[in-house]
XYZ file of N, CA and C in Angstrom:
771
model
N 25.621 3.880 -16.607
C 24.611 4.604 -16.327
C 25.802 5.481 -15.463
N 24.847 7.093 -15.089
C 25.163 7.927 -14.658
C 24.320 8.364 -13.130
N 24.721 8.002 -12.028
C 23.190 8.524 -11.331
C 23.835 10.328 -10.732
N 22.815 10.928 -11.202
C 23.464 12.630 -10.689
C 22.812 12.703 -9.309
N 23.212 13.079 -8.129
C 22.787 13.555 -6.744
C 22.791 14.740 -6.042
N 21.689 15.682 -6.294
C 22.134 17.167 -6.788
C 21.546 17.906 -5.224
N 22.013 18.974 -5.074
C 21.302 19.864 -3.836
C 20.392 20.682 -4.821
N 20.509 21.210 -6.399
C 20.594 22.121 -6.724
C 19.451 21.679 -7.829
N 18.316 20.677 -6.959
C 16.763 20.350 -7.510
C 15.975 21.757 -7.991
N 15.639 22.188 -7.426
C 14.658 23.849 -7.660
C 15.528 24.752 -8.307
N 17.003 24.524 -9.050
C 17.402 25.325 -10.294
C 17.402 25.054 -11.746
N 16.241 24.742 -12.112
C 16.374 24.890 -13.599
C 16.986 24.707 -15.274
N 17.487 26.235 -14.841
C 18.353 26.619 -15.193
C 20.152 25.326 -15.005
N 20.099 25.980 -13.911
C 21.530 24.749 -13.464
C 21.460 22.761 -13.918
N 20.340 22.519 -13.922
C 19.673 21.161 -14.223
C 19.992 20.832 -15.020
N 19.169 21.977 -16.474
C 19.246 22.026 -17.762
C 20.968 22.229 -18.470
N 21.924 22.583 -17.677
C 22.935 22.242 -18.604
C 23.858 21.242 -18.408
N 23.012 20.909 -16.740
C 24.056 19.567 -16.920
C 23.306 18.590 -17.664
N 22.445 18.053 -17.546
C 22.037 17.521 -19.033
C 21.891 17.573 -20.032
N 21.885 18.962 -20.241
C 22.585 19.031 -21.848
C 23.779 18.903 -21.900
N 24.927 19.147 -20.960
C 25.951 18.238 -21.361
C 26.770 16.910 -21.630
N 25.916 16.094 -20.435
C 25.555 14.532 -20.627
C 25.130 14.493 -21.710
N 24.228 14.784 -22.171
C 23.608 14.560 -23.717
C 24.271 14.561 -25.239
N 25.031 15.535 -24.153
C 26.432 16.340 -25.783
C 27.479 15.399 -26.159
N 27.897 14.789 -24.553
C 29.147 13.840 -24.377
C 29.045 12.176 -24.649
N 27.621 11.482 -23.887
C 26.913 10.217 -23.556
C 25.783 10.263 -24.689
N 25.657 10.291 -25.635
C 24.273 10.497 -26.407
C 23.263 9.477 -25.949
N 24.254 8.369 -25.822
C 23.476 6.739 -25.651
C 23.423 6.153 -23.711
N 23.629 7.169 -22.805
C 23.407 6.633 -21.996
C 22.972 7.196 -21.058
N 22.077 6.057 -20.111
C 21.230 6.665 -19.035
C 21.491 7.814 -17.892
N 20.949 8.455 -17.448
C 21.070 9.995 -16.532
C 20.200 9.764 -15.490
N 20.583 9.200 -14.425
C 19.380 8.960 -13.388
C 19.510 10.910 -12.408
N 19.007 11.249 -12.257
C 18.875 12.397 -11.543
C 18.130 12.494 -9.830
N 18.798 12.189 -9.041
C 17.847 12.723 -7.188
C 18.476 14.191 -6.526
N 17.512 14.222 -6.545
C 17.361 16.324 -6.239
C 16.684 16.608 -4.718
N 15.392 15.268 -4.617
C 15.232 15.635 -3.300
C 15.401 14.890 -2.533
N 15.506 14.675 -0.993
C 14.907 15.987 0.063
C 16.502 16.543 0.423
N 16.944 16.972 -0.937
C 18.338 17.357 -0.663
C 18.452 19.201 -0.532
N 18.109 19.614 0.486
C 18.290 21.331 0.777
C 19.560 21.737 0.362
N 19.779 22.944 0.282
C 21.025 23.456 -0.300
C 22.177 23.407 0.687
N 23.399 22.763 0.145
C 24.956 22.020 0.951
C 24.622 20.983 2.056
N 23.191 20.374 1.950
C 23.237 19.370 3.310
C 24.171 18.099 2.388
N 25.322 17.990 2.860
C 25.989 17.257 2.189
C 25.465 15.723 3.350
N 24.947 15.805 4.554
C 24.545 14.725 5.165
C 23.505 14.030 4.204
N 22.468 14.596 4.282
C 21.405 13.833 3.377
C 21.845 13.749 2.173
N 22.593 14.498 1.571
C 22.759 13.800 -0.017
C 24.067 12.230 0.646
N 24.603 12.423 1.282
C 25.517 11.181 1.505
C 24.244 10.391 1.474
N 23.161 10.319 2.509
C 22.270 9.339 2.697
C 21.881 8.460 1.676
N 21.423 9.855 0.571
C 20.686 9.578 -0.653
C 21.887 8.702 -1.081
N 23.370 8.985 -1.611
C 23.748 7.983 -2.357
C 23.784 6.620 -2.192
N 24.196 6.535 -0.579
C 24.261 5.258 0.194
C 23.065 4.259 -0.714
N 21.972 5.338 -0.201
C 20.687 4.401 0.056
C 20.667 3.651 -1.505
N 20.887 4.699 -2.686
C 20.520 4.397 -4.144
C 21.032 4.021 -4.706
N 22.670 3.851 -4.181
C 23.512 2.910 -4.935
C 23.314 1.335 -4.501
N 22.483 1.168 -3.037
C 21.919 -0.535 -2.908
C 21.454 -0.916 -3.762
N 20.826 0.193 -4.886
C 19.887 -0.256 -5.281
C 20.011 -0.372 -7.121
N 21.198 0.046 -7.558
C 21.904 0.125 -8.478
C 22.936 -0.906 -8.791
N 22.773 -1.064 -10.489
C 24.012 -2.093 -10.792
C 25.559 -0.754 -10.087
N 26.467 -1.879 -9.934
C 27.027 -1.746 -9.091
C 28.568 -0.786 -10.471
N 28.339 -1.065 -11.266
C 28.649 -0.291 -12.681
C 28.141 0.926 -12.964
N 27.062 1.071 -12.009
C 26.636 3.014 -11.919
C 28.382 4.002 -11.658
N 28.268 4.976 -12.060
C 28.691 6.370 -11.560
C 27.825 6.893 -10.672
N 27.875 7.251 -9.543
C 27.543 8.503 -8.931
C 28.106 9.515 -8.598
N 27.152 10.423 -9.448
C 28.151 11.737 -9.151
C 27.009 12.843 -7.621
N 28.125 12.707 -7.457
C 27.693 13.905 -6.325
C 27.690 15.082 -5.860
N 26.427 16.275 -6.630
C 27.060 17.345 -6.871
C 25.822 18.489 -5.392
N 27.240 18.742 -4.249
C 26.144 19.243 -3.277
C 27.790 20.341 -3.105
N 26.984 21.327 -3.105
C 28.432 22.699 -2.224
C 28.136 22.448 -0.829
N 29.401 22.160 -0.636
C 29.532 21.657 1.147
C 29.907 23.159 1.807
N 29.988 23.558 2.755
C 30.567 24.336 3.951
C 31.974 24.868 3.847
N 32.385 23.093 4.513
C 33.912 22.825 4.786
C 34.920 23.738 4.134
N 36.236 23.781 4.470
C 37.604 24.157 3.416
C 37.292 23.323 2.668
N 36.997 22.514 2.409
C 37.789 21.705 1.193
C 36.942 21.071 -0.394
N 34.988 21.770 0.269
C 34.384 21.340 0.009
C 34.664 21.953 -1.928
N 35.413 22.536 -2.474
C 35.515 22.201 -3.581
C 36.567 21.784 -4.319
N 37.274 20.906 -3.417
C 38.559 20.042 -3.563
C 37.713 18.654 -4.451
N 38.151 18.246 -5.679
C 36.855 17.162 -6.146
C 38.051 15.606 -6.183
N 36.962 15.024 -5.835
C 37.707 14.055 -5.674
C 36.624 12.823 -6.358
N 36.890 11.235 -6.181
C 36.326 10.535 -6.778
C 37.106 9.504 -5.493
N 35.958 8.222 -5.023
C 35.634 6.970 -4.369
C 35.813 5.780 -4.613
N 36.539 4.892 -4.678
C 35.948 3.765 -5.072
C 36.265 2.797 -3.820
N 34.916 2.129 -3.505
C 34.918 1.068 -2.308
C 34.817 0.038 -2.457
N 34.959 -0.911 -1.456
C 35.606 -2.396 -1.909
C 35.075 -3.727 -2.739
N 34.014 -2.798 -3.220
C 32.962 -3.609 -3.921
C 33.156 -3.216 -5.064
N 33.431 -1.900 -5.475
C 34.276 -1.279 -7.028
C 33.214 -0.691 -7.227
N 32.068 -0.099 -6.192
C 31.645 1.104 -6.589
C 32.252 2.635 -7.087
N 31.650 3.029 -7.691
C 32.290 4.441 -8.065
C 31.890 5.471 -8.096
N 32.297 6.646 -6.661
C 31.846 7.798 -6.510
C 33.057 8.900 -7.213
N 32.275 10.021 -7.426
C 32.624 10.923 -7.908
C 31.667 12.775 -7.520
N 32.694 13.741 -7.092
C 32.119 14.463 -5.891
C 33.279 15.180 -5.522
N 32.549 16.520 -4.862
C 33.769 17.113 -3.856
C 33.630 16.561 -2.094
N 35.367 16.951 -1.678
C 35.320 16.282 -0.338
C 34.871 17.603 0.545
N 33.248 17.094 0.782
C 32.476 17.644 1.678
C 31.586 16.731 2.833
N 32.221 15.266 2.631
C 31.780 14.867 3.569
C 30.567 13.617 2.587
N 30.212 13.798 1.671
C 29.361 13.689 1.027
C 29.724 11.982 0.653
N 31.003 11.793 0.751
C 31.416 10.150 0.798
C 31.324 9.359 1.443
N 31.654 10.129 3.040
C 30.675 9.154 4.339
C 30.149 8.318 4.501
N 28.826 8.125 4.086
C 27.733 7.020 4.323
C 28.037 5.755 3.166
N 27.859 6.473 1.642
C 28.903 4.809 0.680
C 30.313 4.462 1.298
N 31.153 4.783 2.132
C 32.087 4.282 2.950
C 32.044 3.488 3.805
N 30.558 3.535 4.736
C 30.621 3.004 5.961
C 29.657 2.154 5.194
N 29.017 1.839 4.546
C 27.934 0.842 4.006
C 28.319 -0.047 2.917
N 29.663 0.722 2.128
C 30.348 -0.419 0.775
C 32.237 -0.944 1.625
N 32.435 -0.066 2.381
C 33.345 0.038 2.975
C 34.690 0.977 1.792
N 35.789 1.790 2.065
C 36.940 2.303 1.367
C 38.267 1.247 0.515
N 38.023 1.491 -0.609
C 38.642 1.239 -1.137
C 40.284 1.878 -1.596
N 39.715 3.339 -2.179
C 41.190 4.743 -1.861
C 39.826 5.392 -2.609
N 40.737 6.457 -1.901
C 40.359 8.271 -2.478
C 40.991 8.767 -3.460
N 41.500 9.091 -4.682
C 42.141 9.488 -5.124
C 41.267 11.514 -5.443
N 42.493 11.974 -5.631
C 41.607 13.312 -6.211
C 42.172 14.259 -7.034
N 41.275 14.354 -8.180
C 41.412 14.182 -9.653
C 41.988 15.451 -10.026
N 42.878 14.960 -10.869
C 43.496 16.073 -11.353
C 43.093 17.208 -12.262
N 43.459 18.559 -12.119
C 42.451 19.277 -12.575
C 43.941 20.378 -13.135
N 43.429 20.060 -15.223
C 44.537 20.976 -15.545
C 44.162 22.679 -14.766
N 45.552 23.604 -14.911
C 45.845 24.642 -14.310
C 44.590 25.330 -15.197
N 44.396 24.841 -16.427
C 43.681 26.011 -17.247
C 42.325 25.808 -16.759
N 42.038 24.697 -16.607
C 40.732 24.757 -15.873
C 40.252 24.699 -14.422
N 40.920 25.099 -13.601
C 40.979 25.305 -12.773
C 39.558 26.046 -11.960
N 39.510 26.156 -10.849
C 38.010 27.194 -11.000
C 37.486 27.329 -9.742
N 37.475 28.539 -9.108
C 36.611 28.623 -7.881
C 35.179 28.918 -7.897
N 35.076 28.713 -8.696
C 33.365 28.208 -9.366
C 33.014 27.153 -9.391
N 31.988 26.957 -8.105
C 30.883 25.451 -7.863
C 30.626 25.351 -9.507
N 29.940 26.149 -10.075
C 29.420 25.450 -11.740
C 30.446 24.818 -12.863
N 31.602 26.186 -12.595
C 32.569 25.597 -13.458
C 33.126 24.282 -13.550
N 33.601 23.957 -11.413
C 33.890 22.957 -11.283
C 33.423 21.608 -11.562
N 32.339 22.030 -11.551
C 31.088 20.341 -12.236
C 30.894 20.386 -13.344
N 31.249 21.500 -14.388
C 30.920 21.383 -15.909
C 32.161 20.489 -16.203
N 33.515 21.408 -15.542
C 34.659 21.423 -16.629
C 35.297 20.439 -15.837
N 34.855 19.652 -14.553
C 35.852 19.097 -13.886
C 34.947 17.214 -13.633
N 33.538 17.737 -13.166
C 33.349 16.629 -12.573
C 32.423 15.831 -13.866
N 32.163 16.475 -14.686
C 31.703 16.007 -15.569
C 31.964 14.998 -16.623
N 33.759 15.858 -17.054
C 34.896 14.756 -18.059
C 35.103 13.390 -17.667
N 35.145 13.633 -16.228
C 35.634 12.480 -15.623
C 35.025 11.581 -15.325
N 32.746 11.775 -14.921
C 32.253 10.430 -15.018
C 32.042 10.138 -16.355
N 32.030 10.767 -17.673
C 32.529 10.601 -19.298
C 33.294 9.535 -18.878
N 34.421 9.466 -19.245
C 35.254 9.382 -19.105
C 34.974 7.693 -18.527
N 35.022 8.147 -17.219
C 34.652 6.496 -16.694
C 33.671 5.439 -16.654
N 32.593 6.521 -17.383
C 31.465 5.535 -17.477
C 32.036 5.282 -19.358
N 33.148 5.476 -20.155
C 33.407 4.695 -20.513
C 34.960 3.670 -20.998
N 34.727 3.809 -19.753
C 35.466 2.410 -19.469
C 37.117 3.095 -18.541
N 37.308 4.511 -18.750
C 38.590 4.721 -17.909
C 38.897 4.547 -17.074
N 40.209 4.057 -16.478
C 40.552 3.352 -15.661
C 40.478 3.979 -14.090
N 39.724 3.836 -12.943
C 39.552 4.583 -12.154
C 41.153 5.554 -11.297
N 42.231 4.255 -11.633
C 43.368 5.184 -10.551
C 44.355 6.367 -11.300
N 43.546 6.212 -12.689
C 44.574 7.753 -13.676
C 43.330 8.649 -13.333
N 42.641 9.064 -12.402
C 41.809 10.244 -12.353
C 42.774 11.212 -11.186
N 44.068 10.588 -10.573
C 44.376 11.365 -9.940
C 45.965 10.243 -8.999
N 45.819 11.234 -8.480
C 46.868 10.451 -6.937
C 46.102 10.762 -5.802
N 46.929 9.263 -4.753
C 45.793 8.962 -4.303
C 45.594 9.896 -2.602
N 44.552 10.437 -2.076
C 44.066 11.378 -1.532
C 43.315 11.169 0.299
N 44.828 11.192 1.364
C 44.651 10.760 2.265
C 43.868 11.229 3.446
N 43.028 12.825 3.262
C 43.071 13.628 4.569
C 41.877 14.000 4.187
N 40.224 12.880 3.719
C 39.551 13.525 3.336
C 38.330 13.946 4.083
N 37.124 15.208 3.802
C 36.808 15.195 5.204
C 35.456 14.234 5.638
N 35.228 13.848 6.743
C 34.442 12.859 7.156
C 33.595 13.759 8.172
N 32.115 13.272 7.533
C 30.676 13.754 8.397
C 30.650 13.376 9.842
N 30.792 13.844 10.883
C 30.311 13.041 11.837
C 28.966 13.453 11.903
N 28.596 12.014 12.841
C 26.980 11.631 12.369
C 26.492 10.946 13.750
N 25.474 10.601 14.169
C 25.197 9.170 14.834
C 24.801 8.143 15.072
N 25.537 7.021 15.375
C 24.812 6.208 14.635
C 24.111 5.789 15.462
N 23.663 4.836 15.116
C 21.979 3.557 15.613
C 22.867 2.526 16.327
N 21.469 2.165 17.249
C 22.331 0.608 18.179
C 21.197 0.618 18.991
N 21.320 -0.774 19.375
C 20.736 -0.803 20.566
C 21.171 -0.681 21.697
N 20.230 -0.318 22.438
C 20.913 0.585 23.576
C 19.958 0.367 25.132
N 19.924 -0.719 26.563
C 18.838 -1.077 27.495
C 18.010 -1.389 27.131
N 17.535 -2.298 26.006
C 16.568 -2.979 25.296
C 15.865 -1.847 24.281
N 16.510 -1.062 23.960
C 15.317 0.257 23.313
C 16.512 0.444 22.093
N 16.234 0.593 20.804
C 16.716 0.453 19.549
C 17.134 2.189 19.377
N 18.041 3.016 19.303
C 18.273 4.299 18.870
C 19.347 4.772 17.983
N 18.094 6.082 17.338
C 18.642 6.447 15.772
C 18.771 7.934 15.623
N 17.719 7.851 14.448
C 18.493 9.769 14.278
C 17.287 9.857 12.296
N 16.630 10.842 12.826
C 15.853 11.285 11.175
C 16.744 11.268 10.440
N 17.085 10.905 9.856
C 17.786 10.992 8.265
C 18.100 12.281 7.222
N 15.931 11.716 6.667
C 15.643 12.875 6.273
C 14.087 12.920 5.906
N 13.283 13.782 5.793
C 11.586 13.392 5.458
C 11.483 13.928 4.309
N 10.477 13.087 3.974
C 10.980 12.964 2.195
C 9.205 14.347 2.009
N 8.989 14.066 0.562
C 7.811 15.078 0.272
C 6.405 14.814 1.108
N 6.005 14.009 0.974
C 4.849 13.082 1.410
C 4.511 13.061 3.459
N 6.043 14.069 3.744
C 6.270 13.818 5.305
C 6.618 11.832 6.064
N 7.036 11.375 4.805
C 7.564 10.364 5.935
C 8.964 10.414 5.782
N 9.068 9.478 7.373
C 10.210 9.917 8.086
C 11.451 8.652 7.766
N 12.633 8.849 7.196
C 13.239 7.650 6.975
C 14.295 8.085 7.819
N 15.074 6.999 8.700
C 16.051 6.662 9.570
C 17.475 6.423 9.155
N 18.314 6.362 10.660
C 19.489 5.694 10.148
C 19.048 4.283 11.127
N 18.434 4.087 11.280
C 18.315 2.654 12.033
C 17.920 1.406 11.169
N 18.825 0.429 11.011
C 18.980 -0.649 10.092
C 17.848 -1.436 9.878
N 16.629 -1.766 9.304
C 15.106 -2.940 10.014
C 15.639 -3.612 10.823
N 16.836 -4.363 10.108
C 16.909 -5.775 11.198
C 17.549 -5.527 12.718
N 17.575 -4.735 12.430
C 17.751 -4.449 13.923
C 16.112 -5.040 15.063
N 14.866 -4.300 14.198
C 13.787 -4.722 15.032
C 13.306 -6.291 15.243
N 14.462 -6.724 14.505
C 14.430 -8.756 14.637
C 14.886 -8.897 15.595
N 16.269 -8.487 16.321
C 17.250 -8.567 17.032
C 16.774 -8.771 18.237
N 15.742 -7.145 18.134
C 14.680 -6.583 19.416
C 13.447 -8.281 19.866
N 13.414 -9.275 18.224
C 12.450 -9.918 18.595
C 11.533 -9.632 18.492
N 10.818 -8.302 17.243
C 9.850 -8.042 16.598
C 9.827 -8.526 15.019
N 8.015 -8.178 15.191
C 7.927 -8.797 13.518
C 6.635 -7.971 13.107
N 5.708 -8.654 11.951
C 4.963 -8.331 11.678
C 3.812 -8.034 12.401
N 3.068 -7.143 12.346
C 1.887 -6.677 13.123
C 2.374 -5.906 14.699
N 3.628 -6.773 15.120
C 4.002 -5.897 16.158
C 3.366 -4.615 16.864
N 3.348 -4.596 17.976
C 3.288 -2.491 17.719
C 4.682 -2.656 18.675
N 4.489 -1.045 18.667
C 6.024 -0.233 19.512
C 5.484 1.293 19.457
N 6.956 1.388 20.574
C 6.584 2.637 20.392
C 7.478 4.072 19.896
N 7.429 5.035 19.062
C 8.416 5.657 18.441
C 8.317 7.210 19.458
N 9.497 7.328 20.320
C 9.627 8.425 20.901
C 8.407 8.851 21.831
N 7.661 7.360 22.847
C 6.747 7.222 23.464
C 5.555 7.538 22.338
N 5.176 7.570 21.346
C 3.698 7.342 20.519
C 4.054 5.355 20.038
N 2.703 5.290 20.132
C 2.108 3.924 19.964
C 2.090 4.089 18.074
N 3.000 2.525 18.023
C 2.753 2.919 16.438
C 2.857 1.266 15.820
N 2.594 0.609 13.910
C 2.853 -0.460 14.402
C 3.427 -0.641 13.159
N 3.969 -2.156 13.209
C 4.938 -3.087 12.026
C 4.098 -3.507 10.808
N 4.585 -2.792 9.619
C 3.983 -3.350 8.419
C 4.852 -3.407 7.837
N 4.735 -4.557 6.650
C 4.921 -4.138 5.432
C 4.703 -3.820 4.537
N 2.989 -3.752 4.435
C 2.365 -2.503 3.682
C 2.040 -1.503 4.235
N 2.624 -0.572 3.940
C 2.499 1.410 3.912
C 1.439 1.682 3.981
N 0.479 1.279 3.546
C -0.789 2.072 3.004
C -2.045 1.378 4.199
N -1.575 0.545 5.300
C -2.151 0.048 6.198
C -1.935 1.138 7.260
N -3.022 1.479 8.270
C -3.155 1.527 9.209
C -4.537 2.649 9.204
N -4.168 3.124 10.472
C -6.000 4.431 10.546
C -5.423 5.801 10.258
N -6.416 6.517 10.200
C -5.528 7.788 10.312
C -5.030 8.495 11.757
N -3.875 8.801 11.339
C -2.638 9.634 12.425
C -2.467 8.446 13.433
N -2.176 6.811 12.396
C -1.389 5.740 13.010
C -0.681 5.811 12.808
N 0.468 5.908 13.458
C 1.840 5.626 12.327
C 2.714 4.036 12.408
N 3.057 3.901 10.526
C 3.324 2.654 10.775
C 4.826 2.249 10.086
N 5.671 1.699 11.169
C 6.989 1.420 10.680
C 7.188 -0.256 9.127
N 7.937 0.747 8.287
C 8.298 -0.520 7.487
C 9.912 -0.008 7.397
N 9.660 -0.983 5.824
C 11.540 -1.516 5.621
C 11.342 -0.181 4.503
N 12.399 0.627 4.251
C 12.219 1.466 3.325
C 13.793 1.391 2.955
N 13.985 1.758 1.667
C 15.084 2.297 0.664
C 16.355 2.220 1.378
N 17.203 1.258 1.004
C 18.855 0.306 2.195
C 18.394 0.066 2.984
N 17.130 -0.886 3.490
C 17.062 -1.860 4.362
C 17.206 -0.844 5.603
N 16.679 0.423 5.788
C 16.468 0.808 6.783
C 15.093 1.297 7.352
N 15.090 1.284 8.695
C 13.395 1.770 9.557
C 12.936 2.949 8.343
N 11.665 2.792 8.141
C 10.602 4.712 7.670
C 9.423 3.706 8.211
N 9.104 5.895 9.123
C 8.499 5.805 9.582
C 7.008 6.608 8.561
N 5.713 5.907 8.222
C 4.926 6.727 7.453
C 3.370 6.379 7.965
N 2.898 7.417 7.128
C 1.237 7.165 8.018
C 0.072 7.390 7.283
N -0.805 6.730 6.731
C -1.794 6.420 5.568
C -2.659 7.948 5.457
N -2.496 8.305 6.277
C -3.496 9.110 5.824
C -2.983 10.812 6.604
N -1.921 10.838 7.313
C -1.176 11.960 7.633
C 0.281 11.972 7.538
N 0.638 12.881 8.052
C 2.384 12.978 7.527
C 3.031 12.790 9.087
N 3.978 11.608 8.583
C 4.527 10.689 10.251
C 5.456 12.104 10.829
N 5.837 12.831 9.903
C 6.512 13.814 10.235
C 6.407 14.879 11.217
N 5.088 15.176 10.906
C 3.912 16.452 11.574
C 3.685 15.825 13.088
N 3.469 14.205 12.272
C 2.448 13.927 13.818
C 3.979 13.496 15.216
N 5.034 13.069 14.842
C 5.734 12.857 15.944
C 6.798 14.375 16.051
N 6.679 15.310 15.353
C 6.865 16.462 15.328
C 8.431 16.453 15.176
N 8.995 15.886 14.068
C 11.177 15.681 14.525
C 10.975 16.342 13.156
N 12.477 17.189 13.746
C 12.920 18.187 12.303
C 14.379 16.400 11.995
N 14.838 16.544 11.081
C 15.515 15.879 10.744
C 17.023 15.895 11.601
N 17.643 14.846 11.319
C 18.866 14.712 13.217
C 18.822 14.735 13.985
N 17.364 14.704 14.450
C 16.766 14.613 15.612
C 16.708 12.884 16.380
N 16.481 12.633 17.275
C 16.524 11.639 18.426
C 15.539 10.767 17.842
N 15.732 9.548 17.283
C 14.149 8.652 17.070
C 14.799 7.187 18.637
N 13.475 7.098 18.918
C 13.246 5.950 20.129
C 12.553 5.210 19.943
N 13.088 3.881 19.247
C 12.166 2.650 19.254
C 12.144 1.683 20.469
N 10.807 1.247 21.380
C 10.579 0.587 22.227
C 9.359 -0.457 22.142
N 9.813 -1.163 22.817
C 8.287 -2.165 23.111
C 6.726 -1.479 24.627
């Protein structure tokens, strides 16, 4: 199985060409594509999505992160092998940051690129470099053979969740199309605070309830539930949680009793 995480979701031509290449090279392989809610060039959200997706897919999955980052090394093709042997390939633009934090780092390798195929074009790099490597790895190619050890990879700077002075502090990771807020706060932090199902708490000063059923709640009531990857997700049955709290991505979230 190959999972493609990309910021090119609205580009039907790009996605068509990408899927067409995979269909030709691996006609029997299952290809999963995740494009939302990744905005163009948003390496942080792509990293969040890759990490959470990897929690729920087989370890044998090849994760290909196709995001056009903004840092100087953002077009350098690299591969990541985690401590539990999950494999990610992409560019050195920070999208490996959260998978490394979740699963640990075994090694990162710079993908060998034949001189004839080297290109500064993002599209050509994806089609001529990343896809062939993903295909070979899916067919059983040894990870160590893709290139030499890469030591100076780009690491995204971001806030980490924590419990400070009796409050849980984190940030908005991303907001989906329904207006649900995915945070970077592990759901088990609520248990550490002595909270459980149906307890009340405040989110940035607004009252909310903890529930395993995201369909619970009255109009405009905020519900705190466990989202993918085991993180706190904030939703509302009849409204958009993102609008109720008026919080953009990367803004601070404070949970308190």
